[in-house]
Coordinates of C-alpha atoms in Angstrom, one line a residue:
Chain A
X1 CA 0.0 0.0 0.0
X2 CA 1.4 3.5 -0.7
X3 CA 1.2 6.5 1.5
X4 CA 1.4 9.8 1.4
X5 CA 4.5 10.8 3.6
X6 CA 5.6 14.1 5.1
X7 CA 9.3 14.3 5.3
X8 CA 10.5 17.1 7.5
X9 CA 14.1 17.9 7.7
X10 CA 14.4 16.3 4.4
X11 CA 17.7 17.9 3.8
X12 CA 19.9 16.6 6.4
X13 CA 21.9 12.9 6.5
X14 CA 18.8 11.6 7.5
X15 CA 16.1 12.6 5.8
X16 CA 18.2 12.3 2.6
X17 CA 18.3 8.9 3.0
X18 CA 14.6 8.4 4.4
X19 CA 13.0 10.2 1.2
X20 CA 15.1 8.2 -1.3
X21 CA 14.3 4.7 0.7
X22 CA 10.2 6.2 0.7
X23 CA 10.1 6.8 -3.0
X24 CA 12.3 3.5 -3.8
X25 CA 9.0 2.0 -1.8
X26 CA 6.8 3.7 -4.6
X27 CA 5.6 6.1 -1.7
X28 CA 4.7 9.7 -2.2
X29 CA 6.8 12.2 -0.2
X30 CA 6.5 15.2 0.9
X31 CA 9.9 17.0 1.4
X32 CA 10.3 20.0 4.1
X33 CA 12.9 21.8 5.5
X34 CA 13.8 25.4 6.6
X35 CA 15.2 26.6 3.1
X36 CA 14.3 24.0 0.5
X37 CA 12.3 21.0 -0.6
X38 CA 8.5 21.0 -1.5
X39 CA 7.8 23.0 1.4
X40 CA 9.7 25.1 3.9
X41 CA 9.1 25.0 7.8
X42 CA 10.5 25.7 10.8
X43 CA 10.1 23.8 13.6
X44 CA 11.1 26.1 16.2
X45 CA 8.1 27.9 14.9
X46 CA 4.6 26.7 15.5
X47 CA 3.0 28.9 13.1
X48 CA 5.2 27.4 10.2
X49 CA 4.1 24.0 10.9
X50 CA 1.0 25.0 11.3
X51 CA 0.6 26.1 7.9
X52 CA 2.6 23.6 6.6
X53 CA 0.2 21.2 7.5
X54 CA -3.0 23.0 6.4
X55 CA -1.3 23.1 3.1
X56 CA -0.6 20.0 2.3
X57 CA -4.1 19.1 3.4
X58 CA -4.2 15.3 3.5
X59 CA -1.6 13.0 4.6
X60 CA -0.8 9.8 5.4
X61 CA 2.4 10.0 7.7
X62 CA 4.8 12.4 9.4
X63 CA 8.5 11.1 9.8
X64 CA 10.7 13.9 11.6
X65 CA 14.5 13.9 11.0
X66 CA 15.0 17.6 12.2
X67 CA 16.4 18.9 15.5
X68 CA 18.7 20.6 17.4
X69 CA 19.9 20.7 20.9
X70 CA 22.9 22.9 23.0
X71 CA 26.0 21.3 24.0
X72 CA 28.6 21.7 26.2
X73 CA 29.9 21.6 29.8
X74 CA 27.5 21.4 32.4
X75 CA 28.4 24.2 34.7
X76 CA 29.2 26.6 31.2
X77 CA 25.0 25.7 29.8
X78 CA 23.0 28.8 30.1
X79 CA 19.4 30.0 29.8
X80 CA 19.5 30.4 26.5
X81 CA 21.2 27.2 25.3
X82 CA 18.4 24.9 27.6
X83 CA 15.6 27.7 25.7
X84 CA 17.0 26.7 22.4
X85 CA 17.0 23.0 22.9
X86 CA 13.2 22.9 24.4
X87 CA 12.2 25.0 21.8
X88 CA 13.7 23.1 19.0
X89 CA 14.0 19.5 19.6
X90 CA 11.5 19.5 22.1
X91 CA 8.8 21.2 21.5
X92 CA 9.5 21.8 18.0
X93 CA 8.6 17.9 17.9
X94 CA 6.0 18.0 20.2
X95 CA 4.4 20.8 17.9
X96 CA 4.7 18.6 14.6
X97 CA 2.1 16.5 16.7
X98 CA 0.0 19.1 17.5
X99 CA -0.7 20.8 14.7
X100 CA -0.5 17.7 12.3
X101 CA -3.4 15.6 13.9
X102 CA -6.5 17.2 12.8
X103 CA -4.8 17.1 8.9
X104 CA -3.3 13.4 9.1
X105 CA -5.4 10.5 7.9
X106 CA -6.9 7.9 10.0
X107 CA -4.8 4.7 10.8
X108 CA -1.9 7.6 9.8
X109 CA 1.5 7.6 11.6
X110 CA 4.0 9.6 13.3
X111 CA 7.9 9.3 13.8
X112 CA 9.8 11.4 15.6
X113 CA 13.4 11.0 16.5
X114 CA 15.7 11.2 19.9
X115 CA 19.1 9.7 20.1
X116 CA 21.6 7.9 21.6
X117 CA 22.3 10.0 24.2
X118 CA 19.2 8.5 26.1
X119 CA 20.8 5.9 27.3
X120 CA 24.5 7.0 27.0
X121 CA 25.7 10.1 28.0
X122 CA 28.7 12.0 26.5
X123 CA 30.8 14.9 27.9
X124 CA 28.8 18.2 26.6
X125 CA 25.3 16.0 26.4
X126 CA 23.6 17.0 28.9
X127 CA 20.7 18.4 27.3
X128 CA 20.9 15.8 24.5
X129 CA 20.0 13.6 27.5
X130 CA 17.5 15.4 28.7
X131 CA 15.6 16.3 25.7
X132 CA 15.6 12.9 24.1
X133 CA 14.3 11.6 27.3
X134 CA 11.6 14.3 27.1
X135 CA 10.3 13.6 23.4
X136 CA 10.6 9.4 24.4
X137 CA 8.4 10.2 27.5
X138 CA 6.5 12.4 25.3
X139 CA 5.9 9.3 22.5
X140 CA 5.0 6.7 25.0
X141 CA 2.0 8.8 27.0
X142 CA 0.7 10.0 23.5
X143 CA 0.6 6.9 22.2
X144 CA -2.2 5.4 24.1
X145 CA -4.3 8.8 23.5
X146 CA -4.0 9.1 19.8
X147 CA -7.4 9.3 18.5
X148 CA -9.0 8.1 14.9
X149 CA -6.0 4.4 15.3
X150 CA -3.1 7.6 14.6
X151 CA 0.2 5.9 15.9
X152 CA 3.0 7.6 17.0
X153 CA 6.9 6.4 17.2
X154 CA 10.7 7.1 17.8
X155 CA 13.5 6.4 16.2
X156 CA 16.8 6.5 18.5
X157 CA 19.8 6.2 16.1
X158 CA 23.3 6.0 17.5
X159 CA 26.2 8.5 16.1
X160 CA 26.0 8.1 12.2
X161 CA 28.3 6.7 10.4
X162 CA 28.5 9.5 7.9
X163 CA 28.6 12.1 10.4
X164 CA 32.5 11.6 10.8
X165 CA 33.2 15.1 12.3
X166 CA 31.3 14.3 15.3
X167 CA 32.9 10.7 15.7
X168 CA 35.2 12.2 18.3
X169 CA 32.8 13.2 20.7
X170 CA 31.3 9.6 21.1
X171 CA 34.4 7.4 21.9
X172 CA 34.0 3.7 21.5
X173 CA 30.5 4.2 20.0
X174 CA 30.2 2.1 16.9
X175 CA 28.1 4.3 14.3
X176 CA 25.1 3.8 12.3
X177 CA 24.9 3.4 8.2
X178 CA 21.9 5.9 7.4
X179 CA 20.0 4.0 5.5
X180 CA 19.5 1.7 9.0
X181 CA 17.8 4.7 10.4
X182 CA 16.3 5.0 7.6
X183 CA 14.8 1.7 7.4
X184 CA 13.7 1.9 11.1
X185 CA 11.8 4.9 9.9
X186 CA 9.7 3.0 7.8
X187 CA 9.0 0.0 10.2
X188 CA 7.3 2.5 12.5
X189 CA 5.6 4.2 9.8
X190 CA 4.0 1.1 8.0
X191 CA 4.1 -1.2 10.9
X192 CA 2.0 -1.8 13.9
X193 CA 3.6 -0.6 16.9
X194 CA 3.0 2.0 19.2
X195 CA 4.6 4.2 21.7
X196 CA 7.9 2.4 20.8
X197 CA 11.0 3.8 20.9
X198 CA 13.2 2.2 17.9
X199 CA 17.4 2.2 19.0
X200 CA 19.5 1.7 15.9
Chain B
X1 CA 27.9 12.3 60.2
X2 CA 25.4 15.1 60.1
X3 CA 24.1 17.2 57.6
X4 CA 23.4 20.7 56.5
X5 CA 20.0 19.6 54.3
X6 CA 17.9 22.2 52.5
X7 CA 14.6 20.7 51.5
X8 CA 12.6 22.8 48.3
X9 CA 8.9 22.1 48.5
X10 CA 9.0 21.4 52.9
X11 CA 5.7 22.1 53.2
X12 CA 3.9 19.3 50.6
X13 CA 3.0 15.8 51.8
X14 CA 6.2 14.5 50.6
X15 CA 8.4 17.2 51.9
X16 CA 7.0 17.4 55.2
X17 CA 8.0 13.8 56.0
X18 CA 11.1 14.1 54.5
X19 CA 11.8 16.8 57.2
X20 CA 10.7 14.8 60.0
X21 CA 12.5 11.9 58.8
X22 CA 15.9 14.1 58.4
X23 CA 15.4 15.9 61.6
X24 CA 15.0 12.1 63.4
X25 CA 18.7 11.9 61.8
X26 CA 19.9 14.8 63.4
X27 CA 20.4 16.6 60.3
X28 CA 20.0 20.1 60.1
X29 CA 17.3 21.0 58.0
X30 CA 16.6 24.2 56.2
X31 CA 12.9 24.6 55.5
X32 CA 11.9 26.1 51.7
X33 CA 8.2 26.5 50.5
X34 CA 6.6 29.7 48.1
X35 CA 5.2 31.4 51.1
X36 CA 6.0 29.2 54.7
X37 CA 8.8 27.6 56.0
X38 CA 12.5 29.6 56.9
X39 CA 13.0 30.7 53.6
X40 CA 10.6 31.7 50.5
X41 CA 11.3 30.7 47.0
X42 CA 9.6 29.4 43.9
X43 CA 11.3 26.9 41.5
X44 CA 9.9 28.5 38.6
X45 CA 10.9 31.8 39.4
X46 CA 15.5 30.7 39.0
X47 CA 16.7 34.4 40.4
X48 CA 14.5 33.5 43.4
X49 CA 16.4 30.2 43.9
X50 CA 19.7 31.9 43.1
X51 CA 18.8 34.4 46.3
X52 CA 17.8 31.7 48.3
X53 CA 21.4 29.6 47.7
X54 CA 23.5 32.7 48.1
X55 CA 20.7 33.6 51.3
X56 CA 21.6 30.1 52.8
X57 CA 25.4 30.6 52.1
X58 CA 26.6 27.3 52.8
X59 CA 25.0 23.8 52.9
X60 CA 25.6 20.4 52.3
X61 CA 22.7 18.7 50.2
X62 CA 19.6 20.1 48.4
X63 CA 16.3 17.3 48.0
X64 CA 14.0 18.6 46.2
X65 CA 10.1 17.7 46.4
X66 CA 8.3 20.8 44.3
X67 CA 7.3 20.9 40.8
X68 CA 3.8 20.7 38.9
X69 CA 2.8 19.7 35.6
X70 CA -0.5 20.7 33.7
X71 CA -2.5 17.5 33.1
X72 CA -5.1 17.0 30.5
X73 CA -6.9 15.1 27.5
X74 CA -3.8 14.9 24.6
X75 CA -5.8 16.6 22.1
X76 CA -7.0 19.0 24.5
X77 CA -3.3 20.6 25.9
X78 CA -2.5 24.3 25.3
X79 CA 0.4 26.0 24.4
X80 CA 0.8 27.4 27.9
X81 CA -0.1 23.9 30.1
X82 CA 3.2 22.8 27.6
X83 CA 5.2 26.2 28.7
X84 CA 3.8 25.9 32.6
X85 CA 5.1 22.2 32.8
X86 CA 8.8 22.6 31.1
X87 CA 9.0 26.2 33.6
X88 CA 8.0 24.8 36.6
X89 CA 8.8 20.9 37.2
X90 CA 11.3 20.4 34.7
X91 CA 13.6 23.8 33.9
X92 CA 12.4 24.9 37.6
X93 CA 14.4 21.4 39.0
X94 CA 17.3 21.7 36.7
X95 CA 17.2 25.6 37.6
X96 CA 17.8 24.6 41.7
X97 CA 21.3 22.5 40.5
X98 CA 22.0 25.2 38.5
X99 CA 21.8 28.3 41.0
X100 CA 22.9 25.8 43.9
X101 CA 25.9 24.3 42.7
X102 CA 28.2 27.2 43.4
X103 CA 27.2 27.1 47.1
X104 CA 27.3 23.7 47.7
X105 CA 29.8 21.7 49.9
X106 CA 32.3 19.7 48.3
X107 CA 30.8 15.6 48.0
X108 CA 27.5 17.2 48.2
X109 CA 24.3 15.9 47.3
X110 CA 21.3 16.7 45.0
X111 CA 17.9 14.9 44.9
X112 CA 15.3 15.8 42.2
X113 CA 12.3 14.1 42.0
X114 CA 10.3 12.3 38.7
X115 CA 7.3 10.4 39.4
X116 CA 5.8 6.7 38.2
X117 CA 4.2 8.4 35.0
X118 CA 7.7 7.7 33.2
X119 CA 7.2 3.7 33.1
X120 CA 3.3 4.4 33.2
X121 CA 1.3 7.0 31.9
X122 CA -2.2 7.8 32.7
X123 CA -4.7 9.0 30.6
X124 CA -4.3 12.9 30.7
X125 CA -0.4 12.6 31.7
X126 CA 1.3 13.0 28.7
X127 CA 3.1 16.1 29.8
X128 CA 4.0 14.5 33.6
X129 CA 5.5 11.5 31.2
X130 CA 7.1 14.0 29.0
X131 CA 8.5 16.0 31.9
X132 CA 9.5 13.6 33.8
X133 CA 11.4 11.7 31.3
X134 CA 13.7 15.1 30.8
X135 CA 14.2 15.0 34.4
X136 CA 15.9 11.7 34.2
X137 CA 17.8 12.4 31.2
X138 CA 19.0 15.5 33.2
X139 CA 20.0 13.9 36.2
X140 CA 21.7 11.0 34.6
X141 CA 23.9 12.8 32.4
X142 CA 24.6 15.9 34.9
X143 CA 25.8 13.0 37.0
X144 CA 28.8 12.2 35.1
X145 CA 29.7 16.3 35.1
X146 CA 29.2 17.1 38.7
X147 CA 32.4 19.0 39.6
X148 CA 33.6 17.9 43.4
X149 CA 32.3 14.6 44.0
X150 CA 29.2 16.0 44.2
X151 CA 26.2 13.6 43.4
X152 CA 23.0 13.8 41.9
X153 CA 20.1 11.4 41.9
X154 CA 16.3 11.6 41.5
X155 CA 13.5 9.8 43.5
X156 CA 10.5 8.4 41.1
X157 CA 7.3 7.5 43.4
X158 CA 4.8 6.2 42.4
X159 CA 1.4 7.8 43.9
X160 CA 1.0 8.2 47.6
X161 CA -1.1 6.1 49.7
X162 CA -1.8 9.7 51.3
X163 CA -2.7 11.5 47.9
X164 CA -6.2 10.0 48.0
X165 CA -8.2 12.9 46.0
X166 CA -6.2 11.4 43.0
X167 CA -6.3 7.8 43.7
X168 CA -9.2 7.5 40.8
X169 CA -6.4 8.7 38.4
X170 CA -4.3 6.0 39.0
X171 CA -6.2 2.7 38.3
X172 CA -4.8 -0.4 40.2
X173 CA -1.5 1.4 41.0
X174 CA -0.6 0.4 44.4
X175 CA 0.1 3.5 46.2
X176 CA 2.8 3.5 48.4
X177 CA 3.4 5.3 52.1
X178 CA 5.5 8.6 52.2
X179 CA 7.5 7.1 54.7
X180 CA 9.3 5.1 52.0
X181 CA 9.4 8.0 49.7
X182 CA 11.2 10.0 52.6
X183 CA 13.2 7.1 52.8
X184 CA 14.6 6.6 49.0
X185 CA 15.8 10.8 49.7
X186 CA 17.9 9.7 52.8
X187 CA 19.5 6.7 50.5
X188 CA 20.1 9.3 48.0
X189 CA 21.2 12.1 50.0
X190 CA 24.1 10.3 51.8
X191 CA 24.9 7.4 50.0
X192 CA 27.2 6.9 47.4
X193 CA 25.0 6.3 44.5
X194 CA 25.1 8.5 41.5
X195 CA 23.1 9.0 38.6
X196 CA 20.2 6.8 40.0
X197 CA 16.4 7.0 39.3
X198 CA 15.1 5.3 43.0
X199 CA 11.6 4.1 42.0
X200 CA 9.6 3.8 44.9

């Protein structure tokens, strides 16, 4: 069966890879990001996604791949880097949700992403921690209260493989290929589950 | 070996026993609520917590047993019960290590507190989930960054036997005493654990 798919943060390592595995699956996609694709959005700002997802009208899915968060050493975080990260990975996630269910289909599906940093903290990751653990609390309540059979999911990828500039700051991590994340993707998108948090 | 203990939130169910239970120790306790005990101060409100550490001056251990989160149907949660939530329980927690951790002793101790809606949400508790599950991630990755042996661990109960107004909330949960709440801070306060989420 083919779905209609809204990719958002289609620009980056991983949403590269997600759209190309989607439309190798013969699905249509919906690219978005903040300067290019079929639509641009912001998900810092509510408003954006809010008329991202009026415009687009009907959909079947909504994999996110964008997301920020601060780093750096504990006692040198300010206000403004724990602002940032809870309005961008956070809440920007959280507000995907929001303003996407009254537009997304019945049975539809939503993925959004955390990290490693969950489970595993690194020097600097202090609010990686704490905001993935946020959006995978966040994905496990919601789940049980998504109306009309809507499904909701998280993919947790280790450090990528491609992303070799950050390889030093995960020591003895052993990185991801993409197009793994990318396939976890579309298990929670066309599968069954619910409330699950996918690590990769 | 005694302690200089101030406890944030002394006047709720849990903090009240907590101070009987530290007092019983011998500890000295330093009393914090919004408007009652010997100091005033609201965890949402970080330069009143920054004048209550420098107030104090020196001390040896913060626990912490304030913070509230909006609750509500998913489809039915605003903006601002998001913004209330991430102010008060979860930036308002992480805000008391922040302003405190200039003041306190060398191998001090900091307990936050998290709640059972991380392994089990309710219907209406997305944000407690959500917030909760950022508390966690805080505490176990600031944990690794403390600077001077000083520890940090969070105390997850489940709901109190003595909470009963919301006992109808929590469907064959098996309350538990705040007795055994009180006692999870002690065995985070001046143990040697690190890092830990004590369910209770």
């Amino acid at each position: 069966m083919k779905h209609k798919v809204i990719v958002i943060g289609a620009s980056g390592t991983i949403g590269k890879e997600l759209v190309k595995t989607l439309e190798a699956g013969g699905h249509e996609v919906i690219r978005v990001s903040r300067s290019s694709g079929d639509y641009q959005a912001d998900i810092q700002d509510k408003q954006s996604l809010d008329s991202l997802f009026k415009a687009v009208g009907t959909f079947d899915a909504v994999a996110n791949a964008a997301g920020d968060v601060a780093a750096g050493p504990l006692e040198q975080l300010t206000d403004e880097n724990y602002a940032f990260a809870l309005g961008n990975k956070l809440m920007g996630q959280i507000n995907i949700v929001r303003t996407a269910l009254p537009h997304v289909a019945d049975k539809g599906s939503f993925v959004l992403i955390s990290g490693v940093l969950t489970q595993e903290p690194i020097l600097g990751g202090t609010i990686g921690t704490l905001v993935n653990g946020g959006i995978e609390g966040f994905v496990k309540a919601a789940s049980h209260e998504m109306p009309r059979g809507i499904r909701i999911n998280c993919v947790s990828p280790t450090v990528l493989a491609e992303s070799v500039a950050i390889h030093p700051y995960f020591p003895g991590f052993i990185p991801v290929e993409v197009w793994k994340v990318a396939k976890a993707y579309e298990r929670a998108l066309f599968g069954i589950i619910n409330g699950r948090i996918i690590t990769v």
